[in-house]
Amino acid sequence: RADIKMEYKQLRVWNLKLSDAGIYTCKYGSHEVHTSLHIFKLTISLDGHFLQNEVPEIILMQNSSSPLPDLSITFFNSNNNRVTPELQRKNRQKYIMNLKKLEAMDSGTWVCQVRSDSPLINQNISFAVKVLGFQNPDLERKYATVDSTVILSWHLNSQKIKWKEGFTGQLNWKQQESAIAHELLDFNVTAQGQLHETKKSSNFLFEIPEGKPESIIEVKLPKVHFNHSGQYQCQLEYQGRHAQSKIELVVMKVSANPVGPLSRGANMTLICQVSGPLPPNAYLRWERVNGTKMDIKNSKQHEIKLEMNISAAGLWSCHLIEDNDRKISLHYHVEEALVWINYVIIGASVVGSLLVFALGCLCIISGISWQRRRQRAKRMAQARQYLLENKTCQCQQ
């Protein structure tokens, strides 16, 4: 592992080991020159291949002929931002440190900066970090209206970091955190970085879009139902370890009670409802298009259902607003009943009232007549009994 270049009086040593540290002496005639070689060795756990949210362990070792110095160690990530390690344990020869939880954007070349005042050391050690994960936020929330089309996307960074080793994963859906998960699809990546997906569920209406870029996992819901809401979790696995990313789908629907045209002077209740809880900075709003401030009603914090009593026909809209930004809107058109329909309704009400009154009178008259017939029959029966008693007495005499 060494050779000497006589013309330059150089000793070249490659593939250094910690045991190569020490004092090297060059003798040339009566001349002697001493050089002290200080060697550092940096190792990173999992050979530098991580999933997001994993914590790398760094081991830094040093060896020297002189007493080992106390080192000051600082890290800089791939964006050249300072990262302070968490020192687990150390002696002068070995430093064991943990870095922060990794994100997909942390992939790249990191630098370990080693410093010492005595002896004077200022050494930078570069090492590669590859973080396989999702470029999505930790918990993404997506809003949709009933019967609309929604595409849920997860962006893997395997192409960006040229991750050639295969990994597998699956996409699950469940309506609530504690509900049973249903597997929608599974996927795997070949050694060439190609992504393959296989549809698993047969009783759930969804599609796998085609023509998408590599390392993007997508699910298309062509016609969203209210019960399609819930958590969609994409999970990938590499060498027995897992990473996941969730998208919370919240679906909105609107309805009215009673359903149908709004008669003049009548009231109707408009109902706007979302399928899941909203963040504190989000709320629902009913308002009439081209209406006044009196035609606006906002939900309270954490309300997922907003009801509004109205007496005016027109186009009404329910908005889901988050951070003063309208995420989705759903309209409900309230028709006004025609005038002749109003007259028909009024006439029908009057006729109905008259019929009820007439029926009541008929019932009263029938009752009186029945009572009179009953009394007449009773009197006739008494008269026959009286006559019968008189005839009996005459026969006895």
mmCIF file of C-alpha atoms in Angstrom:
data_model
loop_
_atom_site.group_PDB
_atom_site.id
_atom_site.type_symbol
_atom_site.label_atom_id
_atom_site.label_comp_id
_atom_site.label_asym_id
_atom_site.label_seq_id
_atom_site.Cartn_x
_atom_site.Cartn_y
_atom_site.Cartn_z
ATOM 1 C CA ARG A 1 0.000 0.000 0.000
ATOM 2 C CA ALA A 2 2.969 2.304 -0.328
ATOM 3 C CA ASP A 3 5.615 3.390 -2.785
ATOM 4 C CA ILE A 4 8.454 5.910 -2.856
ATOM 5 C CA LYS A 5 9.117 8.510 -5.518
ATOM 6 C CA MET A 6 12.849 9.068 -5.112
ATOM 7 C CA GLU A 7 13.072 12.063 -7.427
ATOM 8 C CA TYR A 8 10.561 13.942 -5.256
ATOM 9 C CA LYS A 9 11.565 12.303 -1.975
ATOM 10 C CA GLN A 10 7.922 11.365 -1.427
ATOM 11 C CA LEU A 11 6.301 8.455 0.330
ATOM 12 C CA ARG A 12 2.829 7.686 -0.966
ATOM 13 C CA VAL A 13 0.480 5.552 1.158
ATOM 14 C CA TRP A 14 -3.031 4.713 -0.041
ATOM 15 C CA ASN A 15 -6.029 2.966 1.452
ATOM 16 C CA LEU A 16 -5.089 4.332 4.836
ATOM 17 C CA LYS A 17 -5.983 2.565 8.065
ATOM 18 C CA LEU A 18 -6.089 3.873 11.616
ATOM 19 C CA SER A 19 -3.010 1.784 12.378
ATOM 20 C CA ASP A 20 -1.060 3.786 9.772
ATOM 21 C CA ALA A 21 -1.016 6.790 12.126
ATOM 22 C CA GLY A 22 2.344 7.647 13.697
ATOM 23 C CA ILE A 23 5.625 9.463 13.062
ATOM 24 C CA TYR A 24 7.301 8.956 9.692
ATOM 25 C CA THR A 25 11.020 9.746 9.379
ATOM 26 C CA CYS A 26 12.796 10.541 6.160
ATOM 27 C CA LYS A 27 16.608 10.108 6.268
ATOM 28 C CA TYR A 28 18.784 11.497 3.485
ATOM 29 C CA GLY A 29 22.410 11.418 4.229
ATOM 30 C CA SER A 30 22.898 13.173 7.500
ATOM 31 C CA HIS A 31 19.494 14.820 7.261
ATOM 32 C CA GLU A 32 16.389 13.640 9.043
ATOM 33 C CA VAL A 33 12.839 14.974 8.701
ATOM 34 C CA HIS A 34 9.982 13.826 10.923
ATOM 35 C CA THR A 35 6.306 13.976 9.929
ATOM 36 C CA SER A 36 3.404 13.108 12.204
ATOM 37 C CA LEU A 37 0.427 11.464 10.454
ATOM 38 C CA HIS A 38 -2.968 11.920 12.154
ATOM 39 C CA ILE A 39 -5.748 9.726 10.713
ATOM 40 C CA PHE A 40 -9.524 10.036 11.007
ATOM 41 C CA LYS A 41 -12.063 7.381 10.110
ATOM 42 C CA LEU A 42 -15.746 8.254 9.671
ATOM 43 C CA THR A 43 -18.434 5.585 9.276
ATOM 44 C CA ILE A 44 -22.185 6.072 8.810
ATOM 45 C CA SER A 45 -24.849 3.552 9.716
ATOM 46 C CA LEU A 46 -26.743 1.564 7.058
ATOM 47 C CA ASP A 47 -24.000 2.402 4.591
ATOM 48 C CA GLY A 48 -25.589 5.817 4.050
ATOM 49 C CA HIS A 49 -28.921 4.446 2.683
ATOM 50 C CA PHE A 50 -31.879 5.659 4.747
ATOM 51 C CA LEU A 51 -35.628 6.006 4.683
ATOM 52 C CA GLN A 52 -37.190 9.301 5.690
ATOM 53 C CA ASN A 53 -37.548 9.921 9.442
ATOM 54 C CA GLU A 54 -34.654 7.578 10.217
ATOM 55 C CA VAL A 55 -31.778 8.862 12.365
ATOM 56 C CA PRO A 56 -28.213 8.224 11.118
ATOM 57 C CA GLU A 57 -25.528 7.166 13.560
ATOM 58 C CA ILE A 58 -22.076 8.586 12.874
ATOM 59 C CA ILE A 59 -18.891 7.133 14.334
ATOM 60 C CA LEU A 60 -15.705 9.201 14.132
ATOM 61 C CA MET A 61 -12.415 7.598 15.191
ATOM 62 C CA GLN A 62 -8.925 9.091 15.309
ATOM 63 C CA ASN A 63 -5.414 7.835 15.838
ATOM 64 C CA SER A 64 -2.140 9.664 16.314
ATOM 65 C CA SER A 65 1.327 9.161 17.799
ATOM 66 C CA SER A 66 0.865 12.092 20.143
ATOM 67 C CA PRO A 67 -1.840 12.358 22.818
ATOM 68 C CA LEU A 68 -5.235 12.445 21.097
ATOM 69 C CA PRO A 69 -6.827 15.888 21.070
ATOM 70 C CA ASP A 70 -10.358 16.768 22.184
ATOM 71 C CA LEU A 71 -12.227 17.412 18.948
ATOM 72 C CA SER A 72 -14.937 19.906 18.034
ATOM 73 C CA ILE A 73 -17.281 18.299 15.493
ATOM 74 C CA THR A 74 -19.893 20.035 13.310
ATOM 75 C CA PHE A 75 -21.961 18.727 10.395
ATOM 76 C CA PHE A 76 -23.287 20.497 7.315
ATOM 77 C CA ASN A 77 -26.094 18.906 5.321
ATOM 78 C CA SER A 78 -26.496 18.798 1.536
ATOM 79 C CA ASN A 79 -27.911 22.345 1.587
ATOM 80 C CA ASN A 80 -24.859 23.578 3.540
ATOM 81 C CA ASN A 81 -26.935 24.159 6.662
ATOM 82 C CA ARG A 82 -25.272 23.544 10.006
ATOM 83 C CA VAL A 83 -26.507 20.448 11.854
ATOM 84 C CA THR A 84 -25.515 19.964 15.478
ATOM 85 C CA PRO A 85 -25.113 16.263 16.301
ATOM 86 C CA GLU A 86 -26.345 14.616 19.467
ATOM 87 C CA LEU A 87 -23.318 13.117 21.180
ATOM 88 C CA GLN A 88 -24.113 9.660 22.543
ATOM 89 C CA ARG A 89 -20.739 8.771 24.041
ATOM 90 C CA LYS A 90 -17.105 9.504 23.454
ATOM 91 C CA ASN A 91 -13.559 8.941 24.474
ATOM 92 C CA ARG A 92 -10.550 10.613 22.895
ATOM 93 C CA GLN A 93 -10.360 7.875 20.282
ATOM 94 C CA LYS A 94 -14.024 7.304 19.404
ATOM 95 C CA TYR A 95 -17.007 9.669 19.046
ATOM 96 C CA ILE A 96 -20.534 8.210 18.554
ATOM 97 C CA MET A 97 -23.157 10.739 17.425
ATOM 98 C CA ASN A 98 -26.744 10.815 16.149
ATOM 99 C CA LEU A 99 -28.007 13.265 13.550
ATOM 100 C CA LYS A 100 -31.544 14.606 13.168
ATOM 101 C CA LYS A 101 -34.437 12.721 11.566
ATOM 102 C CA LEU A 102 -33.852 12.739 7.846
ATOM 103 C CA GLU A 103 -36.163 14.111 5.186
ATOM 104 C CA ALA A 104 -36.175 13.336 1.476
ATOM 105 C CA MET A 105 -34.554 16.710 0.746
ATOM 106 C CA ASP A 106 -31.531 15.785 2.897
ATOM 107 C CA SER A 107 -30.128 13.511 0.191
ATOM 108 C CA GLY A 108 -26.715 14.555 -1.096
ATOM 109 C CA THR A 109 -23.177 15.148 0.104
ATOM 110 C CA TRP A 110 -22.698 16.020 3.762
ATOM 111 C CA VAL A 111 -19.576 17.414 5.410
ATOM 112 C CA CYS A 112 -18.152 16.584 8.833
ATOM 113 C CA GLN A 113 -15.961 19.424 10.033
ATOM 114 C CA VAL A 114 -13.338 18.394 12.615
ATOM 115 C CA ARG A 115 -11.418 21.037 14.549
ATOM 116 C CA SER A 116 -8.802 21.177 17.274
ATOM 117 C CA ASP A 117 -6.606 23.951 18.683
ATOM 118 C CA SER A 118 -3.767 21.743 19.919
ATOM 119 C CA PRO A 119 -2.592 20.323 17.686
ATOM 120 C CA LEU A 120 -4.095 22.615 15.095
ATOM 121 C CA ILE A 121 -6.619 20.605 13.079
ATOM 122 C CA ASN A 122 -9.185 21.868 10.577
ATOM 123 C CA GLN A 123 -10.311 18.907 8.542
ATOM 124 C CA ASN A 124 -13.419 18.450 6.363
ATOM 125 C CA ILE A 125 -14.633 14.903 5.724
ATOM 126 C CA SER A 126 -17.260 14.431 3.013
ATOM 127 C CA PHE A 127 -19.722 11.541 2.984
ATOM 128 C CA ALA A 128 -22.802 10.624 0.928
ATOM 129 C CA VAL A 129 -26.331 10.370 2.328
ATOM 130 C CA LYS A 130 -29.217 8.892 0.349
ATOM 131 C CA VAL A 131 -32.707 9.300 1.794
ATOM 132 C CA LEU A 132 -35.468 7.369 0.076
ATOM 133 C CA GLY A 133 -38.860 8.880 0.826
ATOM 134 C CA PHE A 134 -41.782 11.015 -0.210
ATOM 135 C CA GLN A 135 -41.558 14.640 -1.196
ATOM 136 C CA ASN A 136 -45.128 15.134 0.076
ATOM 137 C CA PRO A 137 -45.768 16.873 3.405
ATOM 138 C CA ASP A 138 -45.927 14.630 6.460
ATOM 139 C CA LEU A 139 -49.744 14.829 6.510
ATOM 140 C CA GLU A 140 -51.357 16.263 3.397
ATOM 141 C CA ARG A 141 -55.048 17.229 3.352
ATOM 142 C CA LYS A 142 -57.001 17.269 0.109
ATOM 143 C CA TYR A 143 -60.564 18.527 -0.376
ATOM 144 C CA ALA A 144 -63.115 17.348 -2.948
ATOM 145 C CA THR A 145 -66.815 17.735 -3.704
ATOM 146 C CA VAL A 146 -69.227 14.876 -4.271
ATOM 147 C CA ASP A 147 -69.196 13.529 -7.863
ATOM 148 C CA SER A 148 -65.949 15.334 -8.727
ATOM 149 C CA THR A 149 -62.747 13.666 -9.955
ATOM 150 C CA VAL A 150 -59.749 13.496 -7.621
ATOM 151 C CA ILE A 151 -56.173 12.356 -8.216
ATOM 152 C CA LEU A 152 -54.071 11.548 -5.152
ATOM 153 C CA SER A 153 -50.322 11.653 -5.829
ATOM 154 C CA TRP A 154 -47.244 10.559 -3.906
ATOM 155 C CA HIS A 155 -43.862 11.751 -5.193
ATOM 156 C CA LEU A 156 -40.939 9.447 -4.453
ATOM 157 C CA ASN A 157 -37.395 10.776 -4.842
ATOM 158 C CA SER A 158 -35.880 7.491 -6.050
ATOM 159 C CA GLN A 159 -35.167 8.900 -9.524
ATOM 160 C CA LYS A 160 -33.742 12.125 -8.153
ATOM 161 C CA ILE A 161 -31.166 10.353 -5.986
ATOM 162 C CA LYS A 162 -30.670 7.533 -8.547
ATOM 163 C CA TRP A 163 -31.625 4.828 -6.100
ATOM 164 C CA LYS A 164 -30.996 1.638 -8.049
ATOM 165 C CA GLU A 165 -31.739 -0.952 -5.400
ATOM 166 C CA GLY A 166 -35.231 -2.435 -5.410
ATOM 167 C CA PHE A 167 -37.870 -1.611 -2.845
ATOM 168 C CA THR A 168 -41.543 -2.492 -2.482
ATOM 169 C CA GLY A 169 -44.604 -0.778 -1.081
ATOM 170 C CA GLN A 170 -48.365 -0.596 -0.951
ATOM 171 C CA LEU A 171 -51.194 1.935 -0.858
ATOM 172 C CA ASN A 172 -53.894 1.449 1.782
ATOM 173 C CA TRP A 173 -57.172 3.241 2.466
ATOM 174 C CA LYS A 174 -59.251 3.419 5.611
ATOM 175 C CA GLN A 175 -62.018 5.795 6.615
ATOM 176 C CA GLN A 176 -60.809 6.359 10.164
ATOM 177 C CA GLU A 177 -57.598 5.907 12.098
ATOM 178 C CA SER A 178 -58.965 2.891 13.959
ATOM 179 C CA ALA A 179 -60.764 1.342 10.966
ATOM 180 C CA ILE A 180 -59.620 -1.699 9.007
ATOM 181 C CA ALA A 181 -57.210 -0.821 6.199
ATOM 182 C CA HIS A 182 -58.013 -1.894 2.640
ATOM 183 C CA GLU A 183 -55.086 -2.423 0.261
ATOM 184 C CA LEU A 184 -55.718 -0.628 -3.033
ATOM 185 C CA LEU A 185 -52.457 -1.363 -4.851
ATOM 186 C CA ASP A 186 -48.906 -2.543 -4.350
ATOM 187 C CA PHE A 187 -45.762 -1.473 -6.187
ATOM 188 C CA ASN A 188 -42.113 -2.327 -6.589
ATOM 189 C CA VAL A 189 -39.043 -0.776 -8.151
ATOM 190 C CA THR A 190 -36.584 -2.779 -10.191
ATOM 191 C CA ALA A 191 -32.809 -2.458 -10.062
ATOM 192 C CA GLN A 192 -33.105 -0.153 -13.104
ATOM 193 C CA GLY A 193 -35.387 2.216 -11.197
ATOM 194 C CA GLN A 194 -38.606 1.295 -13.031
ATOM 195 C CA LEU A 195 -41.817 1.574 -10.995
ATOM 196 C CA HIS A 196 -44.458 -1.146 -11.375
ATOM 197 C CA GLU A 197 -47.943 -0.977 -9.817
ATOM 198 C CA THR A 198 -50.584 -3.690 -9.417
ATOM 199 C CA LYS A 199 -54.228 -3.016 -8.589
ATOM 200 C CA LYS A 200 -55.358 -5.085 -5.603
ATOM 201 C CA SER A 201 -58.874 -3.981 -4.599
ATOM 202 C CA SER A 202 -61.818 -5.214 -6.652
ATOM 203 C CA ASN A 203 -64.676 -3.557 -4.768
ATOM 204 C CA PHE A 204 -63.409 0.029 -4.719
ATOM 205 C CA LEU A 205 -63.875 2.352 -7.686
ATOM 206 C CA PHE A 206 -60.474 3.804 -8.547
ATOM 207 C CA GLU A 207 -58.018 3.904 -11.427
ATOM 208 C CA ILE A 208 -54.238 3.967 -11.846
ATOM 209 C CA PRO A 209 -53.462 6.853 -14.240
ATOM 210 C CA GLU A 210 -51.096 6.187 -17.117
ATOM 211 C CA GLY A 211 -48.437 8.366 -18.683
ATOM 212 C CA LYS A 212 -47.169 9.755 -15.385
ATOM 213 C CA PRO A 213 -43.498 10.454 -14.616
ATOM 214 C CA GLU A 214 -41.410 7.778 -12.943
ATOM 215 C CA SER A 215 -41.455 7.556 -9.155
ATOM 216 C CA ILE A 216 -44.944 9.055 -8.906
ATOM 217 C CA ILE A 217 -47.666 6.869 -7.409
ATOM 218 C CA GLU A 218 -51.174 8.040 -8.277
ATOM 219 C CA VAL A 219 -54.723 6.953 -7.547
ATOM 220 C CA LYS A 220 -57.631 8.434 -9.494
ATOM 221 C CA LEU A 221 -61.141 8.524 -8.063
ATOM 222 C CA PRO A 222 -63.274 9.267 -11.138
ATOM 223 C CA LYS A 223 -66.475 10.009 -9.200
ATOM 224 C CA VAL A 224 -65.995 10.750 -5.537
ATOM 225 C CA HIS A 225 -68.589 9.469 -3.105
ATOM 226 C CA PHE A 226 -69.086 10.858 0.373
ATOM 227 C CA ASN A 227 -67.854 7.572 1.860
ATOM 228 C CA HIS A 228 -64.632 7.677 -0.191
ATOM 229 C CA SER A 229 -63.229 10.068 2.384
ATOM 230 C CA GLY A 230 -60.605 9.014 4.893
ATOM 231 C CA GLN A 231 -56.887 8.295 5.065
ATOM 232 C CA TYR A 232 -54.917 7.132 2.060
ATOM 233 C CA GLN A 233 -51.519 5.895 3.244
ATOM 234 C CA CYS A 234 -48.686 5.056 0.875
ATOM 235 C CA GLN A 235 -46.061 2.874 2.527
ATOM 236 C CA LEU A 236 -42.728 1.739 1.126
ATOM 237 C CA GLU A 237 -40.371 -0.895 2.470
ATOM 238 C CA TYR A 238 -36.618 -1.294 2.101
ATOM 239 C CA GLN A 239 -34.689 -4.082 3.803
ATOM 240 C CA GLY A 240 -37.392 -4.628 6.411
ATOM 241 C CA ARG A 241 -37.761 -0.915 7.253
ATOM 242 C CA HIS A 242 -40.783 1.217 6.447
ATOM 243 C CA ALA A 243 -41.625 4.806 5.539
ATOM 244 C CA GLN A 244 -45.094 6.190 4.869
ATOM 245 C CA SER A 245 -46.962 9.282 3.771
ATOM 246 C CA LYS A 246 -50.662 10.044 4.372
ATOM 247 C CA ILE A 247 -53.208 12.046 2.414
ATOM 248 C CA GLU A 248 -56.438 12.879 4.233
ATOM 249 C CA LEU A 249 -59.328 13.187 1.761
ATOM 250 C CA VAL A 250 -62.217 15.365 2.968
ATOM 251 C CA VAL A 251 -65.405 15.292 0.859
ATOM 252 C CA MET A 252 -68.180 17.942 0.842
ATOM 253 C CA LYS A 253 -71.876 17.521 0.031
ATOM 254 C CA VAL A 254 -74.915 19.851 0.148
ATOM 255 C CA SER A 255 -78.648 19.212 0.473
ATOM 256 C CA ALA A 256 -81.920 20.971 1.373
ATOM 257 C CA ASN A 257 -84.899 20.256 3.599
ATOM 258 C CA PRO A 258 -87.547 20.252 2.225
ATOM 259 C CA VAL A 259 -86.413 19.495 -1.312
ATOM 260 C CA GLY A 260 -88.180 21.326 -4.109
ATOM 261 C CA PRO A 261 -89.264 24.823 -5.157
ATOM 262 C CA LEU A 262 -89.471 27.432 -2.450
ATOM 263 C CA SER A 263 -92.958 28.910 -2.084
ATOM 264 C CA ARG A 264 -93.413 32.583 -1.314
ATOM 265 C CA GLY A 265 -93.333 33.121 2.423
ATOM 266 C CA ALA A 266 -92.020 29.619 3.120
ATOM 267 C CA ASN A 267 -88.665 28.598 4.620
ATOM 268 C CA MET A 268 -86.054 26.036 3.620
ATOM 269 C CA THR A 269 -82.988 24.654 5.430
ATOM 270 C CA LEU A 270 -79.759 24.350 3.439
ATOM 271 C CA ILE A 271 -77.276 21.764 4.752
ATOM 272 C CA CYS A 272 -73.538 21.723 3.982
ATOM 273 C CA GLN A 273 -71.468 18.878 5.401
ATOM 274 C CA VAL A 274 -67.899 17.605 5.170
ATOM 275 C CA SER A 275 -66.824 14.050 5.847
ATOM 276 C CA GLY A 276 -64.066 14.670 8.363
ATOM 277 C CA PRO A 277 -62.741 17.096 10.950
ATOM 278 C CA LEU A 278 -61.320 20.409 9.766
ATOM 279 C CA PRO A 279 -58.151 22.106 11.042
ATOM 280 C CA PRO A 280 -58.600 25.075 13.390
ATOM 281 C CA ASN A 281 -57.907 27.531 10.561
ATOM 282 C CA ALA A 282 -60.692 26.155 8.313
ATOM 283 C CA TYR A 283 -64.468 26.687 8.347
ATOM 284 C CA LEU A 284 -67.628 26.385 6.201
ATOM 285 C CA ARG A 285 -69.603 29.289 4.768
ATOM 286 C CA TRP A 286 -73.051 29.527 3.201
ATOM 287 C CA GLU A 287 -73.752 32.566 1.053
ATOM 288 C CA ARG A 288 -76.169 33.596 -1.680
ATOM 289 C CA VAL A 289 -74.610 34.586 -4.989
ATOM 290 C CA ASN A 290 -75.121 38.334 -5.522
ATOM 291 C CA GLY A 291 -76.768 38.461 -2.103
ATOM 292 C CA THR A 292 -76.237 40.737 0.886
ATOM 293 C CA LYS A 293 -74.301 40.336 4.109
ATOM 294 C CA MET A 294 -77.488 39.014 5.661
ATOM 295 C CA ASP A 295 -77.237 36.020 3.313
ATOM 296 C CA ILE A 296 -73.954 34.768 4.817
ATOM 297 C CA LYS A 297 -73.404 32.298 7.630
ATOM 298 C CA ASN A 298 -70.103 30.814 8.857
ATOM 299 C CA SER A 299 -69.599 27.632 10.840
ATOM 300 C CA LYS A 300 -68.009 27.577 14.254
ATOM 301 C CA GLN A 301 -64.591 26.086 14.952
ATOM 302 C CA HIS A 302 -64.410 22.305 14.450
ATOM 303 C CA GLU A 303 -67.985 22.192 13.040
ATOM 304 C CA ILE A 304 -68.310 19.791 10.109
ATOM 305 C CA LYS A 305 -71.990 20.519 9.386
ATOM 306 C CA LEU A 306 -73.506 23.945 8.705
ATOM 307 C CA GLU A 307 -77.277 24.505 8.443
ATOM 308 C CA MET A 308 -78.855 27.756 7.272
ATOM 309 C CA ASN A 309 -82.548 28.681 7.203
ATOM 310 C CA ILE A 310 -83.445 30.703 4.110
ATOM 311 C CA SER A 311 -86.563 32.308 2.671
ATOM 312 C CA ALA A 312 -85.095 33.627 -0.608
ATOM 313 C CA ALA A 313 -84.669 31.641 -3.795
ATOM 314 C CA GLY A 314 -81.529 31.867 -5.941
ATOM 315 C CA LEU A 315 -78.074 30.321 -6.257
ATOM 316 C CA TRP A 316 -76.530 29.477 -2.897
ATOM 317 C CA SER A 317 -72.908 28.413 -2.436
ATOM 318 C CA CYS A 318 -71.143 26.553 0.334
ATOM 319 C CA HIS A 319 -67.415 27.274 0.570
ATOM 320 C CA LEU A 320 -64.692 25.503 2.526
ATOM 321 C CA ILE A 321 -62.229 28.212 3.526
ATOM 322 C CA GLU A 322 -58.766 27.545 4.953
ATOM 323 C CA ASP A 323 -56.360 30.370 5.802
ATOM 324 C CA ASN A 324 -58.733 32.799 3.996
ATOM 325 C CA ASP A 325 -58.371 30.715 0.825
ATOM 326 C CA ARG A 326 -61.382 29.011 -0.763
ATOM 327 C CA LYS A 327 -60.384 25.384 -1.170
ATOM 328 C CA ILE A 328 -63.632 24.029 -2.657
ATOM 329 C CA SER A 329 -67.163 25.298 -3.341
ATOM 330 C CA LEU A 330 -70.442 23.527 -4.007
ATOM 331 C CA HIS A 331 -73.592 25.239 -5.312
ATOM 332 C CA TYR A 332 -77.272 24.608 -4.606
ATOM 333 C CA HIS A 333 -79.918 26.256 -6.776
ATOM 334 C CA VAL A 334 -83.103 27.065 -4.903
ATOM 335 C CA GLU A 335 -85.976 27.516 -7.357
ATOM 336 C CA GLU A 336 -88.919 29.780 -6.612
ATOM 337 C CA ALA A 337 -92.331 28.189 -6.992
ATOM 338 C CA LEU A 338 -94.366 29.674 -9.900
ATOM 339 C CA VAL A 339 -97.295 32.036 -9.101
ATOM 340 C CA TRP A 340 -99.927 29.670 -10.442
ATOM 341 C CA ILE A 341 -98.413 26.928 -8.363
ATOM 342 C CA ASN A 342 -98.796 29.171 -5.351
ATOM 343 C CA TYR A 343 -102.460 29.728 -6.256
ATOM 344 C CA VAL A 344 -102.934 25.989 -6.735
ATOM 345 C CA ILE A 345 -101.342 25.382 -3.352
ATOM 346 C CA ILE A 346 -103.543 28.051 -1.733
ATOM 347 C CA GLY A 347 -106.640 26.707 -3.532
ATOM 348 C CA ALA A 348 -105.823 23.191 -2.552
ATOM 349 C CA SER A 349 -105.390 24.321 1.020
ATOM 350 C CA VAL A 350 -108.773 26.108 0.973
ATOM 351 C CA VAL A 351 -110.529 23.176 -0.687
ATOM 352 C CA GLY A 352 -108.891 20.821 1.738
ATOM 353 C CA SER A 353 -110.048 22.942 4.640
ATOM 354 C CA LEU A 354 -113.601 23.027 3.273
ATOM 355 C CA LEU A 355 -113.578 19.294 2.746
ATOM 356 C CA VAL A 356 -112.411 18.760 6.286
ATOM 357 C CA PHE A 357 -115.133 21.129 7.552
ATOM 358 C CA ALA A 358 -117.805 19.410 5.440
ATOM 359 C CA LEU A 359 -116.637 16.009 6.583
ATOM 360 C CA GLY A 360 -116.824 17.185 10.162
ATOM 361 C CA CYS A 361 -120.356 18.529 9.686
ATOM 362 C CA LEU A 362 -121.404 15.288 8.005
ATOM 363 C CA CYS A 363 -120.031 13.321 10.877
ATOM 364 C CA ILE A 364 -121.949 15.493 13.364
ATOM 365 C CA ILE A 365 -125.232 15.208 11.414
ATOM 366 C CA SER A 366 -124.803 11.466 11.028
ATOM 367 C CA GLY A 367 -124.163 11.191 14.727
ATOM 368 C CA ILE A 368 -127.276 13.177 15.644
ATOM 369 C CA SER A 369 -129.419 11.153 13.210
ATOM 370 C CA TRP A 370 -128.055 7.897 14.572
ATOM 371 C CA GLN A 371 -128.784 9.042 18.112
ATOM 372 C CA ARG A 372 -132.372 9.950 17.199
ATOM 373 C CA ARG A 373 -132.993 6.583 15.516
ATOM 374 C CA ARG A 374 -131.675 4.840 18.554
ATOM 375 C CA GLN A 375 -133.983 6.761 20.885
ATOM 376 C CA ARG A 376 -137.026 6.080 18.605
ATOM 377 C CA ALA A 377 -136.304 2.364 18.547
ATOM 378 C CA LYS A 378 -136.001 2.370 22.305
ATOM 379 C CA ARG A 379 -139.399 4.045 22.729
ATOM 380 C CA MET A 380 -141.077 1.586 20.356
ATOM 381 C CA ALA A 381 -139.628 -1.338 22.255
ATOM 382 C CA GLN A 382 -140.988 0.091 25.516
ATOM 383 C CA ALA A 383 -144.449 0.509 23.950
ATOM 384 C CA ARG A 384 -144.553 -3.097 22.757
ATOM 385 C CA GLN A 385 -143.547 -4.274 26.190
ATOM 386 C CA TYR A 386 -146.333 -2.196 27.753
ATOM 387 C CA LEU A 387 -148.988 -3.621 25.439
ATOM 388 C CA LEU A 388 -147.821 -7.136 26.044
ATOM 389 C CA GLU A 389 -148.091 -6.715 29.807
ATOM 390 C CA ASN A 390 -151.699 -5.360 29.535
ATOM 391 C CA LYS A 391 -152.898 -8.340 27.451
ATOM 392 C CA THR A 392 -151.477 -10.751 29.973
ATOM 393 C CA CYS A 393 -153.424 -9.175 32.827
ATOM 394 C CA GLN A 394 -156.776 -9.416 30.941
ATOM 395 C CA CYS A 395 -156.352 -13.126 30.356
ATOM 396 C CA GLN A 396 -155.818 -13.747 34.086
ATOM 397 C CA GLN A 397 -159.148 -12.076 34.986
#
